[in-house]
Structure formats: C-alpha cells, structure tokens
Short mmCIF file of C-alpha atoms and ligand atoms in Angstrom, two decimals:
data_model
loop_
_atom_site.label_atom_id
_atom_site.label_comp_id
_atom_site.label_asym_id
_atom_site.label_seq_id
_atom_site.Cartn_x
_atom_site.Cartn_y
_atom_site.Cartn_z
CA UNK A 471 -137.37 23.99 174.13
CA UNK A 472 -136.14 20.86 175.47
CA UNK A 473 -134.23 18.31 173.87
CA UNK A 474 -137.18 16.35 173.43
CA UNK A 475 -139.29 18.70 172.05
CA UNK A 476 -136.24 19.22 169.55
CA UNK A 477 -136.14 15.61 168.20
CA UNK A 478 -140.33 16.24 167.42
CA UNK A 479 -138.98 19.46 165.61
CA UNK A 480 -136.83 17.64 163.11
CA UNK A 481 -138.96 14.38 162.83
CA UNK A 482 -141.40 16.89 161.34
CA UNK A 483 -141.31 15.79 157.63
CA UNK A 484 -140.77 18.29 155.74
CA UNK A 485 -141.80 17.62 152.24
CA UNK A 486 -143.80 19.84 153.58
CA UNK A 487 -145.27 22.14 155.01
CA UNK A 488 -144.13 25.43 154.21
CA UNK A 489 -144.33 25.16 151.17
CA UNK A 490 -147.19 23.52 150.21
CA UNK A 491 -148.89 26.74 149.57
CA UNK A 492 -152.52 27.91 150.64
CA UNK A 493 -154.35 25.10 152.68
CA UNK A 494 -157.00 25.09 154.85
CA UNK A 495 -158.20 27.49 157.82
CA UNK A 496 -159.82 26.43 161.04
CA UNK A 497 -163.51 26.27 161.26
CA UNK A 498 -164.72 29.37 162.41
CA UNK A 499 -166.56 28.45 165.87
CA UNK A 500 -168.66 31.27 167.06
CA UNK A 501 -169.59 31.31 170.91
CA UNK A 502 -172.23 33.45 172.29
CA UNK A 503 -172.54 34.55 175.31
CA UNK A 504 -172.79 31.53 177.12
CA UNK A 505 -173.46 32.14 181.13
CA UNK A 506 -176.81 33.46 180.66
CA UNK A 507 -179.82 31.81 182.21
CA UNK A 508 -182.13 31.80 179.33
CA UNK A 509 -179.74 30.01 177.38
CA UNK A 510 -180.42 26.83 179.42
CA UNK A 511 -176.63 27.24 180.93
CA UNK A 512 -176.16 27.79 184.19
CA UNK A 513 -174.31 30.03 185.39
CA UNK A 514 -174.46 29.73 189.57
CA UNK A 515 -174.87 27.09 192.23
CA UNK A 516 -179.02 26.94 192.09
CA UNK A 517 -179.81 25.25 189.03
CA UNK A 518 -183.81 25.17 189.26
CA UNK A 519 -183.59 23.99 186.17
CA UNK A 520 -182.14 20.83 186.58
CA UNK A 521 -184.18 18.13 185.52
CA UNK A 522 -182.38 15.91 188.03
CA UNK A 523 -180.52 17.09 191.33
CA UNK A 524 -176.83 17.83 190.55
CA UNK A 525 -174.12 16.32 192.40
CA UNK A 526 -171.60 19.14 191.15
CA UNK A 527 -172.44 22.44 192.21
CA UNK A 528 -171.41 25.78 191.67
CA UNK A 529 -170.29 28.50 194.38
CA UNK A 530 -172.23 31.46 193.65
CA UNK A 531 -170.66 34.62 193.22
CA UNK A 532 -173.95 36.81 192.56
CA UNK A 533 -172.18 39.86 190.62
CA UNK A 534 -168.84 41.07 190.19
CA UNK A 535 -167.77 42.85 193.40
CA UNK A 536 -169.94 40.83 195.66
CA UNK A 537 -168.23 40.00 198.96
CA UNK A 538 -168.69 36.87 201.10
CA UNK A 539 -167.94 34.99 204.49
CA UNK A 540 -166.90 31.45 204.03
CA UNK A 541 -165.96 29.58 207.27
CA UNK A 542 -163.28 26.97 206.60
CA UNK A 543 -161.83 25.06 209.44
CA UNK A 544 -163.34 27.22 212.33
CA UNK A 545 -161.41 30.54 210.06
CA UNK A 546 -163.70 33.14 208.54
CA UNK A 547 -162.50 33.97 204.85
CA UNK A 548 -163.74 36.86 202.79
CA UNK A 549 -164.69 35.59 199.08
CA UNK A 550 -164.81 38.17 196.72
CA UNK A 551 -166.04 38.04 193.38
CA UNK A 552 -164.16 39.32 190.39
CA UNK A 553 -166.00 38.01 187.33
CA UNK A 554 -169.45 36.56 186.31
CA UNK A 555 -168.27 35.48 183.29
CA UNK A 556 -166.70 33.21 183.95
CA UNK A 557 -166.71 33.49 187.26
CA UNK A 558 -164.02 34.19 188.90
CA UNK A 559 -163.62 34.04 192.83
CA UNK A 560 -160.91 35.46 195.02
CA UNK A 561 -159.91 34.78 198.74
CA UNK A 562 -157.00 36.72 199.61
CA UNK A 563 -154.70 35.02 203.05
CA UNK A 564 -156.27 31.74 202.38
CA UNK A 565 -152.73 30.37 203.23
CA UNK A 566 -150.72 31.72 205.57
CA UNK A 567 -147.04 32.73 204.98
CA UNK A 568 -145.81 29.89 206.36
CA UNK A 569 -148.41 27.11 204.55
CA UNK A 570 -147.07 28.88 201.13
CA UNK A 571 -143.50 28.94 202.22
CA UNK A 572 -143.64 25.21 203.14
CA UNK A 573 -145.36 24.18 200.05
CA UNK A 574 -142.51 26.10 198.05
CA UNK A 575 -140.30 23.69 200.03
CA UNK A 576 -142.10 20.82 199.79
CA UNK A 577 -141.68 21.09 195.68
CA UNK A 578 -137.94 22.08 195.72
CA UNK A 579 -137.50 18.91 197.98
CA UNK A 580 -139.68 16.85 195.84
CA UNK A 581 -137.40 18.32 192.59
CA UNK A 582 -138.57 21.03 189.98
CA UNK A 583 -138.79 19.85 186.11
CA UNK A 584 -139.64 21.59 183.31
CA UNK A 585 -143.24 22.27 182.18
CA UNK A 586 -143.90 20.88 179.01
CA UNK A 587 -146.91 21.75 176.80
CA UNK A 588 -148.26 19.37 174.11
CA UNK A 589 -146.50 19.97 171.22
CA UNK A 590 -149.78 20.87 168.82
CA UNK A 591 -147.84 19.41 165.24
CA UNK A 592 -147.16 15.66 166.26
CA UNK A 593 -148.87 14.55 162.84
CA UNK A 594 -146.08 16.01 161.05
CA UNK A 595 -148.25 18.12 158.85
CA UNK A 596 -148.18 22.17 159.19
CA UNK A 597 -151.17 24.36 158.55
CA UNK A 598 -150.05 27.81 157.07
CA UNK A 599 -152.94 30.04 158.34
CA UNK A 600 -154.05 32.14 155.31
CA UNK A 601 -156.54 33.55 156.65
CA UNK A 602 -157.80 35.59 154.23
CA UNK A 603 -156.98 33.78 151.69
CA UNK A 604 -155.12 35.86 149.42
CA UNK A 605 -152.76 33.16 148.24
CA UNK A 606 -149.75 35.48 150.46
CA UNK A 607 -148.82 35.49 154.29
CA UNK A 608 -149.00 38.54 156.18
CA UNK A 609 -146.21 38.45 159.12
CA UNK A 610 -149.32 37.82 161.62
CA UNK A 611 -150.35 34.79 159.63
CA UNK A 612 -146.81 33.48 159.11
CA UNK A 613 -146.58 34.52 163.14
CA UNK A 614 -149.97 32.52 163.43
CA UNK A 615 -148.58 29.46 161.21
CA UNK A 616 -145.94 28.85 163.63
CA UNK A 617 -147.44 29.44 166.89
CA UNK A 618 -150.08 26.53 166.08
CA UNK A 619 -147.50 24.23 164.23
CA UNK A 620 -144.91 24.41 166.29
CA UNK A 621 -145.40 26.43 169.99
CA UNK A 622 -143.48 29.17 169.37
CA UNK A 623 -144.46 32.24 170.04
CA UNK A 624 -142.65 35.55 167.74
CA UNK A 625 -143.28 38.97 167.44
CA UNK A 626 -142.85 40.77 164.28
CA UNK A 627 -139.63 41.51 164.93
CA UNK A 628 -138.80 37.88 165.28
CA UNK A 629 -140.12 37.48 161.59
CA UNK A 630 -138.91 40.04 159.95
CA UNK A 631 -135.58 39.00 161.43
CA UNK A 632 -136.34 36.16 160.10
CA UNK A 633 -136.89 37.40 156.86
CA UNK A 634 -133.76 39.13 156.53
CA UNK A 635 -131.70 36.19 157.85
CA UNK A 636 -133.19 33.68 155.60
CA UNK A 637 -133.69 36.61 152.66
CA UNK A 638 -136.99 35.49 152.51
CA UNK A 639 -139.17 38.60 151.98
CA UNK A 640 -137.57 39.17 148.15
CA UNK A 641 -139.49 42.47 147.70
CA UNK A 642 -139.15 43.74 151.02
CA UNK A 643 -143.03 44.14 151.45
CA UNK A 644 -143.16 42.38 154.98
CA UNK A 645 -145.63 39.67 153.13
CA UNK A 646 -144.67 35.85 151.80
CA UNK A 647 -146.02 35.67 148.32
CA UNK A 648 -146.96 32.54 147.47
CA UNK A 649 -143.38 32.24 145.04
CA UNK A 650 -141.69 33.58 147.99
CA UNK A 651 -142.50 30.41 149.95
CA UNK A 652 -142.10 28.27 147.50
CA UNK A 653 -138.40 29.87 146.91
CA UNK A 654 -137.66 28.92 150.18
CA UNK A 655 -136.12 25.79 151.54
CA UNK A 656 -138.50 24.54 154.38
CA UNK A 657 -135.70 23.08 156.38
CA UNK A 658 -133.75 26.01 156.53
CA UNK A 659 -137.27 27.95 157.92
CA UNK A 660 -136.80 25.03 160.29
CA UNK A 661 -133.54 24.80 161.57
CA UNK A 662 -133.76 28.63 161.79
CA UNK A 663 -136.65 28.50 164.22
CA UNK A 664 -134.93 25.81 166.00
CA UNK A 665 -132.04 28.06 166.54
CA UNK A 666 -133.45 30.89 167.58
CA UNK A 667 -136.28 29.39 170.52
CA UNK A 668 -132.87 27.19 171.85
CA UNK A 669 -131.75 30.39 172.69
CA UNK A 670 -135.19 32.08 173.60
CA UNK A 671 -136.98 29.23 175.62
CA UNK A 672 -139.47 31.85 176.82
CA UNK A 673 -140.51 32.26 173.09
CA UNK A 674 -142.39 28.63 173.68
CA UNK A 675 -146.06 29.09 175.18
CA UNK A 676 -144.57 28.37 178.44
CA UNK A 677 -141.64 28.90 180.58
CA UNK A 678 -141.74 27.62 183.63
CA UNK A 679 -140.49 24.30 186.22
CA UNK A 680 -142.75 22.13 188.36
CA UNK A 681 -143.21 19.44 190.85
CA UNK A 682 -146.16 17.52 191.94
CA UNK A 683 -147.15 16.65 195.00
CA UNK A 684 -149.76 13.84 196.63
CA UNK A 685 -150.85 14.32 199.68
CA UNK A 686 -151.69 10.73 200.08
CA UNK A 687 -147.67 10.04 199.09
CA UNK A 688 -146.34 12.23 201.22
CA UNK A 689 -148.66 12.83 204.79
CA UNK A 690 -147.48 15.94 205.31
CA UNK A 691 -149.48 17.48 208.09
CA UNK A 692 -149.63 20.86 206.73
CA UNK A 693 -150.18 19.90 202.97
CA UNK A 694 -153.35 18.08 204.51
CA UNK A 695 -154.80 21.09 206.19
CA UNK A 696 -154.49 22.62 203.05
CA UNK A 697 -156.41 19.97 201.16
CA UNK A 698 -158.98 20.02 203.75
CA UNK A 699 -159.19 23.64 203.30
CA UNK A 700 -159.74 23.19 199.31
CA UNK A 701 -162.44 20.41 200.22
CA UNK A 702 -164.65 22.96 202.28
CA UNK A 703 -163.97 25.66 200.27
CA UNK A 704 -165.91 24.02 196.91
CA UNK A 705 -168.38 22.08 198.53
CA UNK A 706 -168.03 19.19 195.75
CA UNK A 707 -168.07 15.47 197.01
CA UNK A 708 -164.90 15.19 198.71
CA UNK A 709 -164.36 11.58 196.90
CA UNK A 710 -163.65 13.58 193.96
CA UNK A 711 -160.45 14.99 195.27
CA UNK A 712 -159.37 12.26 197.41
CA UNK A 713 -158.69 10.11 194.31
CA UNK A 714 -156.87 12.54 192.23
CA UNK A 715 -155.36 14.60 195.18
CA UNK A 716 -152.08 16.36 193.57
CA UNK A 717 -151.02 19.59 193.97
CA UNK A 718 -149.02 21.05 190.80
CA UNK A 719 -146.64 23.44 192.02
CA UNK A 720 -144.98 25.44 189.44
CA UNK A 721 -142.23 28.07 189.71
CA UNK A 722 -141.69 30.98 187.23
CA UNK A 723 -138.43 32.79 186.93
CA UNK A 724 -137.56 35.72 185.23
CA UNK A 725 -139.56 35.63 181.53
CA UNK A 726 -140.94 32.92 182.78
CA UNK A 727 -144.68 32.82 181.41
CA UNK A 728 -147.95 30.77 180.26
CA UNK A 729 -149.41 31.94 177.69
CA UNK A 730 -153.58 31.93 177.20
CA UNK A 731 -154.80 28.33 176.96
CA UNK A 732 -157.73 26.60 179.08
CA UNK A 733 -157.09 24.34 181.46
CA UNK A 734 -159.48 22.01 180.76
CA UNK A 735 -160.87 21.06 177.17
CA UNK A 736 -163.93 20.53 174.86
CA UNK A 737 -166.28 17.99 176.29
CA UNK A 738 -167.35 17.13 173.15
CA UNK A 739 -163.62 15.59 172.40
CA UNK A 740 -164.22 11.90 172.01
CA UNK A 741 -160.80 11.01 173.88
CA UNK A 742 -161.28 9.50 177.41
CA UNK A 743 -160.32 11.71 180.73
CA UNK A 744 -156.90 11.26 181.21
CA UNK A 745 -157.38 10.76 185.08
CA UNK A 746 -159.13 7.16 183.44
CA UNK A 747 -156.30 6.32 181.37
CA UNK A 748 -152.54 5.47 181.73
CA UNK A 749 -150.20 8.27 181.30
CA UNK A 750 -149.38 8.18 177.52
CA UNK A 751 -152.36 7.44 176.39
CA UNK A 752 -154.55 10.43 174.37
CA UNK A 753 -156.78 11.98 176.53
CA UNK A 754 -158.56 15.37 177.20
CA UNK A 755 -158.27 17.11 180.82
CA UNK A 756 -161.38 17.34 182.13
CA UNK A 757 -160.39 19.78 185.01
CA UNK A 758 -163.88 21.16 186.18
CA UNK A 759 -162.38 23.61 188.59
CA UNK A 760 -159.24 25.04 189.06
CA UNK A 761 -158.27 26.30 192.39
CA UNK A 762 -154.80 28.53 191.80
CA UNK A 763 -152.93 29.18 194.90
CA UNK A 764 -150.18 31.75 194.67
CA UNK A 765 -147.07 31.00 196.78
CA UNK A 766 -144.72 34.15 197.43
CA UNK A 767 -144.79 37.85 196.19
CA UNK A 768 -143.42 38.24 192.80
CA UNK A 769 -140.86 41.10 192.35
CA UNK A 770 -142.66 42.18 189.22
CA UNK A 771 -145.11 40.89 186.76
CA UNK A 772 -146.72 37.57 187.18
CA UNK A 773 -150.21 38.42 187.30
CA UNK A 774 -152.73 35.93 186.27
CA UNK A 775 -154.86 36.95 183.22
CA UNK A 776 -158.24 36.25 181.47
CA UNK A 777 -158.44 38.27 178.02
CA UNK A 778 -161.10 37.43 176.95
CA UNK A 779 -163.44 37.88 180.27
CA UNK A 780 -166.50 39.31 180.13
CA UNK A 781 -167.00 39.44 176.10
CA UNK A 782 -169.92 39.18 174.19
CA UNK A 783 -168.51 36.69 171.77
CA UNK A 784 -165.21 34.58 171.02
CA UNK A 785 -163.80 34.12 168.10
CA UNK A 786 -160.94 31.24 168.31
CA UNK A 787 -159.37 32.10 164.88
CA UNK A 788 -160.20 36.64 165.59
CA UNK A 789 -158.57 36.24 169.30
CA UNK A 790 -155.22 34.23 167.54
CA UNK A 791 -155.14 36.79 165.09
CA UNK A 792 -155.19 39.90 167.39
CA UNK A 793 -151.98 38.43 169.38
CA UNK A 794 -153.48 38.68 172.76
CA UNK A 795 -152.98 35.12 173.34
CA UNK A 796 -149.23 36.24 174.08
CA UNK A 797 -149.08 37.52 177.88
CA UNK A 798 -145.36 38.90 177.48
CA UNK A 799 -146.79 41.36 174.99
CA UNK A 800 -150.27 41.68 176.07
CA UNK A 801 -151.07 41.15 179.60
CA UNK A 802 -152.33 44.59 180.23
CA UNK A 803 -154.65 44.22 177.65
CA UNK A 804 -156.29 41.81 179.17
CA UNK A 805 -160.43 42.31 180.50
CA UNK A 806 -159.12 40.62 183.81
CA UNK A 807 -156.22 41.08 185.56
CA UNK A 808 -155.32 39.45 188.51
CA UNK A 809 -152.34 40.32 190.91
CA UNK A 810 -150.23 37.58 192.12
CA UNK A 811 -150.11 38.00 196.28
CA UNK A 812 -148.97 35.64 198.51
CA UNK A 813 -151.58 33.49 200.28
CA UNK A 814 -154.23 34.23 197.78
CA UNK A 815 -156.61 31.86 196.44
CA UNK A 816 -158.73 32.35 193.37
CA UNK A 817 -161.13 29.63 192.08
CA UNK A 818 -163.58 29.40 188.51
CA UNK A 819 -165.05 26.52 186.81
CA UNK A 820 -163.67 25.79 183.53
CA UNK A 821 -167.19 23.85 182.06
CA UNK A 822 -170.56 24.61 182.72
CA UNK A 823 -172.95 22.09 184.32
CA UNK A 824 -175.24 20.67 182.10
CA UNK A 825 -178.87 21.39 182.27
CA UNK A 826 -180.32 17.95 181.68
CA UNK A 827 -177.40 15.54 183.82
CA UNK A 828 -176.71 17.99 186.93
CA UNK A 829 -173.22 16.65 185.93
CA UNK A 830 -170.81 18.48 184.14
CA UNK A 831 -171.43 20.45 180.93
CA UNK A 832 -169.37 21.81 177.79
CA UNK A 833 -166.61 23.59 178.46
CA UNK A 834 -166.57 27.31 178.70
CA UNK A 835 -164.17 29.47 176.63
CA UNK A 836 -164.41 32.76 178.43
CA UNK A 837 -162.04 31.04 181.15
CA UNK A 838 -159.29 31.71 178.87
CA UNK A 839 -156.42 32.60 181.04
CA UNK A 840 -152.39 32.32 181.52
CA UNK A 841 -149.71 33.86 183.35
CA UNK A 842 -148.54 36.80 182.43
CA UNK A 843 -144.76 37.42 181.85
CA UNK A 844 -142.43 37.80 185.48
CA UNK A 845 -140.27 40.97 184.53
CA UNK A 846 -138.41 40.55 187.82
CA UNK A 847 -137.86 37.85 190.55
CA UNK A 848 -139.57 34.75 190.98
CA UNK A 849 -143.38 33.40 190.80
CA UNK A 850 -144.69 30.13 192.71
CA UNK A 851 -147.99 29.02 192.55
CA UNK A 852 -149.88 25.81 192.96
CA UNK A 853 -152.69 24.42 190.98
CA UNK A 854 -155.59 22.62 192.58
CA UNK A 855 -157.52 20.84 189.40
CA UNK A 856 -161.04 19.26 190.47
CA UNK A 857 -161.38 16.29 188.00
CA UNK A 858 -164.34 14.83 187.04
CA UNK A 859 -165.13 12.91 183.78
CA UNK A 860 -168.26 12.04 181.86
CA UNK A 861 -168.23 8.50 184.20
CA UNK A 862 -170.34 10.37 186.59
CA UNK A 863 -170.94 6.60 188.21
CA UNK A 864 -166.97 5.73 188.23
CA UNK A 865 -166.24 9.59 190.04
CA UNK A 866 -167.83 8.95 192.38
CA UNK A 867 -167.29 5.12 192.87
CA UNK A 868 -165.03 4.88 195.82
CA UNK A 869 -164.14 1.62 194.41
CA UNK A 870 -163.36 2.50 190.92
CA UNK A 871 -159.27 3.28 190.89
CA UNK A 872 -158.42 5.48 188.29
CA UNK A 873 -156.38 3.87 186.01
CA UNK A 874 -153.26 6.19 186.16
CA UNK A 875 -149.93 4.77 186.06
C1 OGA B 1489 -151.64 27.23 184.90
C2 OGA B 1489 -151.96 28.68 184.86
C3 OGA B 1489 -151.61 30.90 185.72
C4 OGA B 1489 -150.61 31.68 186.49
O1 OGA B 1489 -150.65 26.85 185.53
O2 OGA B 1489 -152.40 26.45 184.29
O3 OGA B 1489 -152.86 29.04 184.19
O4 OGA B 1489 -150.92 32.81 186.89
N1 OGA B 1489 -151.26 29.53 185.62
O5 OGA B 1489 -149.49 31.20 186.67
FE1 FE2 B 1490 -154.06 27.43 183.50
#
C-alpha cells in the first residue's frame, strides 16, 4: 500500500464501520447471457441489425478456434480466436523481440511508478457483507467486507490470524457473532490490517509499477510502427487513437498481480469519460477495446485470465463470494487462461455496440479478467485502451481536444 493510500486508511472514520452491525448487501444484478444475436446484442463485426451504419465495428472471430490472416504493414499475421464470449482474439509475434525489448526500455527510461487502484471506501463508510443475513460473519464475508472496503485481498488464513491476534473469534467457531464485533475495537481491526498489507503489498488487488508513454510526446520511430500496427489491426477510425495515443506499460515482479476487475465500466454510470475531463475529476473509463501486448517471457506465472468466460450467467455478489476474483489463489480456475509470450497480442471489446446508435453499447461483464500471480521472474506488458465516450460527435471531432490535463 502506498503511503497515500495509508493516510485514506486512517481518515476512514471509524465510528464506524465494523461495528455497526448488519447493513445492507449489494443489489443482486443478474446478467444473462449477453452475446447472443436474438438478444438484440451484437456480438461480431456485421451488425444487420443496426438501424443506422456503425462507425465502431467489431473484428469477427466466428467461433472459438477459428484462425485468420490479417495483413498489417505488408506482414501477414495469424489471428486466432480464443473466446466468443467475450471474444477474445490472439496474434502471437505481433512484435518482434526487439519492438518488445525497446518498449521495455522506453518505460524504464521514461521511469516506472506504482500502479494504484481506486481505493473503493473514499466515503468513509464500510459495508460488512452479510450476505445471508444471519446477523454473524462467516470468514468469507468478513474476507468479502474488506476486500470491497478497503482493497485488500486475505485468505482465510489471513483472518483467522487475524482472529487470534486481535482475540476476536471468542468461541473459536471461525464466525463474528454479531457481540463479537461489537466487542471489538474497530481501530484496532484497522491498524491491524494496516500492518499486515505494509508488509504484504501483494495482498492489495494489484501489485505492479508502470510508465506511460505518448507517441505523439516522444516520436519514437519504432513506438510509431507499433501504433500503426494497432491502427490496422482494429479497423476503428484512426482519429480515435490519435487523440488518446498512450501506451501503459506495466511491469510485474515477483507476486506481482492484478486481480479480476474490467477495464472499462458500466455505461449506464452517469460520470463523464475521463478522457473528457481533467485528471481528478470523477469519471468512468470508457475503454471500448483493450489491446494487451506482452513484452518478455515470464519465468513463471503471469498468465492473463478471464474466470468468468464463457458462462451462462454472472452473479457480481456469487463470483465475490466464491474467491475467484483472487488470481494468486485462483488462476487455474479460471474458464480462460491465457499464457504470457513475448510478442503476443491479444485484443476483446470490453462493451457491446448498441443496436439502435451503431455506437458503443453497455458494457459486458464476461470480459472479466486480471493477471494472474508471477511465481518467478518478471512480467512486462503494455496496454493499448481504445477510448471512446458517449460524445460520439466530439470522438470523432478532430477539433474537439480532450480536456485532459
Ligand atoms: C491490466 C490487465 C492483465 C495482465 O493491466 O488492466 O488486465 O495479464 N492486465 O497483466
Ligand atoms: Fe485489465
């Protein structure tokens, strides 16, 4: 955690939290199987449906296993597809050795920082996740209660340690009675968790460094072939890129990890894009595609998963529950699995398009995905995010600047 993720920690008021007993449980939201064409969401690049013709398409990847020939800059790539739903596309050698070496330097130049997530308790408040709402906390709801207050991620031997340090579990029955949390000082639950993720960092939801890097900033020659490369290879206007043209290279070391999250979010958020607003300000991501490059071999683990891939349903509150949304623990468990390997590309579209606009659509959950824990050596990647907002008209205005600071 850093130091200024600490100060949020102890600004958390505390009259608090902990203990004030049984409170409310996140909505239930139910998703069904939403890349079906009956459904009225599309799930390829031909949209017959389309009441009006899109300007953001889709590469189609037909059915899982599906190979095909892309030609980008006079080189013929094989596409391969891994996933319908969502779909997920692979190009393996779509850099060279030497493109993802230099990129690696390019960041280490530039300077690595840590990744920071949003910290999800900034109100101050703490939901403790009873799910079942038998007035007591089981050790995955107490798990649960602190993952979504305060981004840190335990096992159950994290809690019951936990328990026993703090003597918190009176009758030794591995569950917090309702008079068992009200026994308990919250600030001591507190500084305890402080403690312990100072000296765990990879217990947070992510563990990694990162640098960006502009190709507009910098002109490097090679970084440019690159982003032509990216340009041809999704076939979206190209204006869409050229104004928010980073690369986000990250770097994973040993434990490093990102645990399941989307990359984009909810379209029906009522915050602006962020790539409209100046940095600070509350917006959502609105990352329509995400193009993940990976940089070098990793020594071991590393993989890139989606757990949820391919499901009938999701279940926000079920999948938190189960504890796949750790990817120390539960990579392998994962319905996709995908091997980091130098050079390789893979691609999916984190919303749908929507029927009616031809523009973009609700985001889709089933792209669920994070990097699994790195058990040994390093792991570089770099993100390619395709913006675009609901401002269809100020996308794809060459005169509209975003407003980014
Ligand atoms: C990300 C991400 C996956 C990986 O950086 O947003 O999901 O395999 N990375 O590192
Ligand atoms: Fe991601």
């Amino acid at each position: 955690m850093t130091k200024r993720g600490m100060d949020t920690f102890h600004l958390i008021v505390l009259p608090i939290v902990l203990l004030c007993c049984v409170v409310g449980i996140c909505g239930e939201t139910e998703v069904h199987g939403t890349c079906t064409k009956d459904d009225g969401v599309d799930c390829g690049s031909t949209s017959s449906s389309l009441e009006v013709s899109p300007i953001i398409t889709k590469l189609d990847g037909v059915e899982v296993g599906h190979v095909q020939d892309v030609i980008l800059g006079g080189k013929t790539h094989q596409m391969t597809t891994l996933s319908m739903k969502p779909q997920v596309l692979e190009i393996k050698h779509f850099l060279t050795d030497e493109e993802c070496d230099h990129v690696v330097r390019l960041a280490k130049k530039d300077g690595m920082f840590d990744s920071v997530t949003n910290t999800p308790t900034k109100s101050g408040s703490v939901k403790v996740m009873d799910m079942n709402q038998d007035t007591a906390l089981s050790l995955r709801e107490f798990i649960l209660t602190i993952e979504n207050s305060f981004d840190i991620y335990l096992d159950e031997d994290d809690m019951l340690k936990m328990y026993s340090e703090l003597g918190m579990d009176r009758n030794g029955d591995t569950e917090i009675s309702r008079e068992e949390l009200h026994g308990q000082d919250p600030k001591s639950v507190i500084d305890w968790l402080t403690d312990y993720v100072d000296k765990r960092p990879y217990k947070k939801s992510r563990m990694s460094r990162q640098a960006w890097l502009y190709p507009s900033k910098i002109h490097d020659k090679i970084l440019d072939e690159i982003q032509e490369r990216v340009v041809s290879l999704v076939g979206l206007p190209r204006i869409l890129i050229d104004k928010n043209d980073e690369f986000q290279v990250v770097q994973y070391g040993p434990k490093g990890h990102y645990h399941a999250h989307w990359d984009s979010g909810s379209w029906a958020e009522k915050y602006p894009c962020c790539h409209h607003v100046k940095s600070g300000a509350r917006c959502k991501s609105c990352r329509f595609m995400t193009v993940l490059l990976y940089l070098n071999e990793v020594e071991g683990g590393g993989a890139t998963a989606f757990p949820i891939a391919n499901n009938e349903t999701f279940n926000e509150n079920s999948f938190r529950m189960s504890g796949k949304i750790n990817l120390h623990r539960h990579c392998e468990d994962a319905n996709l699995v995908v091997p980091a390997e130098k050079g390789k590309a893979i691609i999916w579209y984190n919303h749908h398009l929507d029927p009616t606009t031809g523009w973009v659509g609700e985001m889709d959950s089933f792209t669920l995905h994070g990097g699994c824990g790195v058990t040994s050596g390093h792991k570089w990647i770099a993100n390619k995010w395709i913006l675009v907002s609901d401002k269809r008209d100020k996308d794809l205005d060459p005169n509209f600047k975003p407003n980014r600071a």
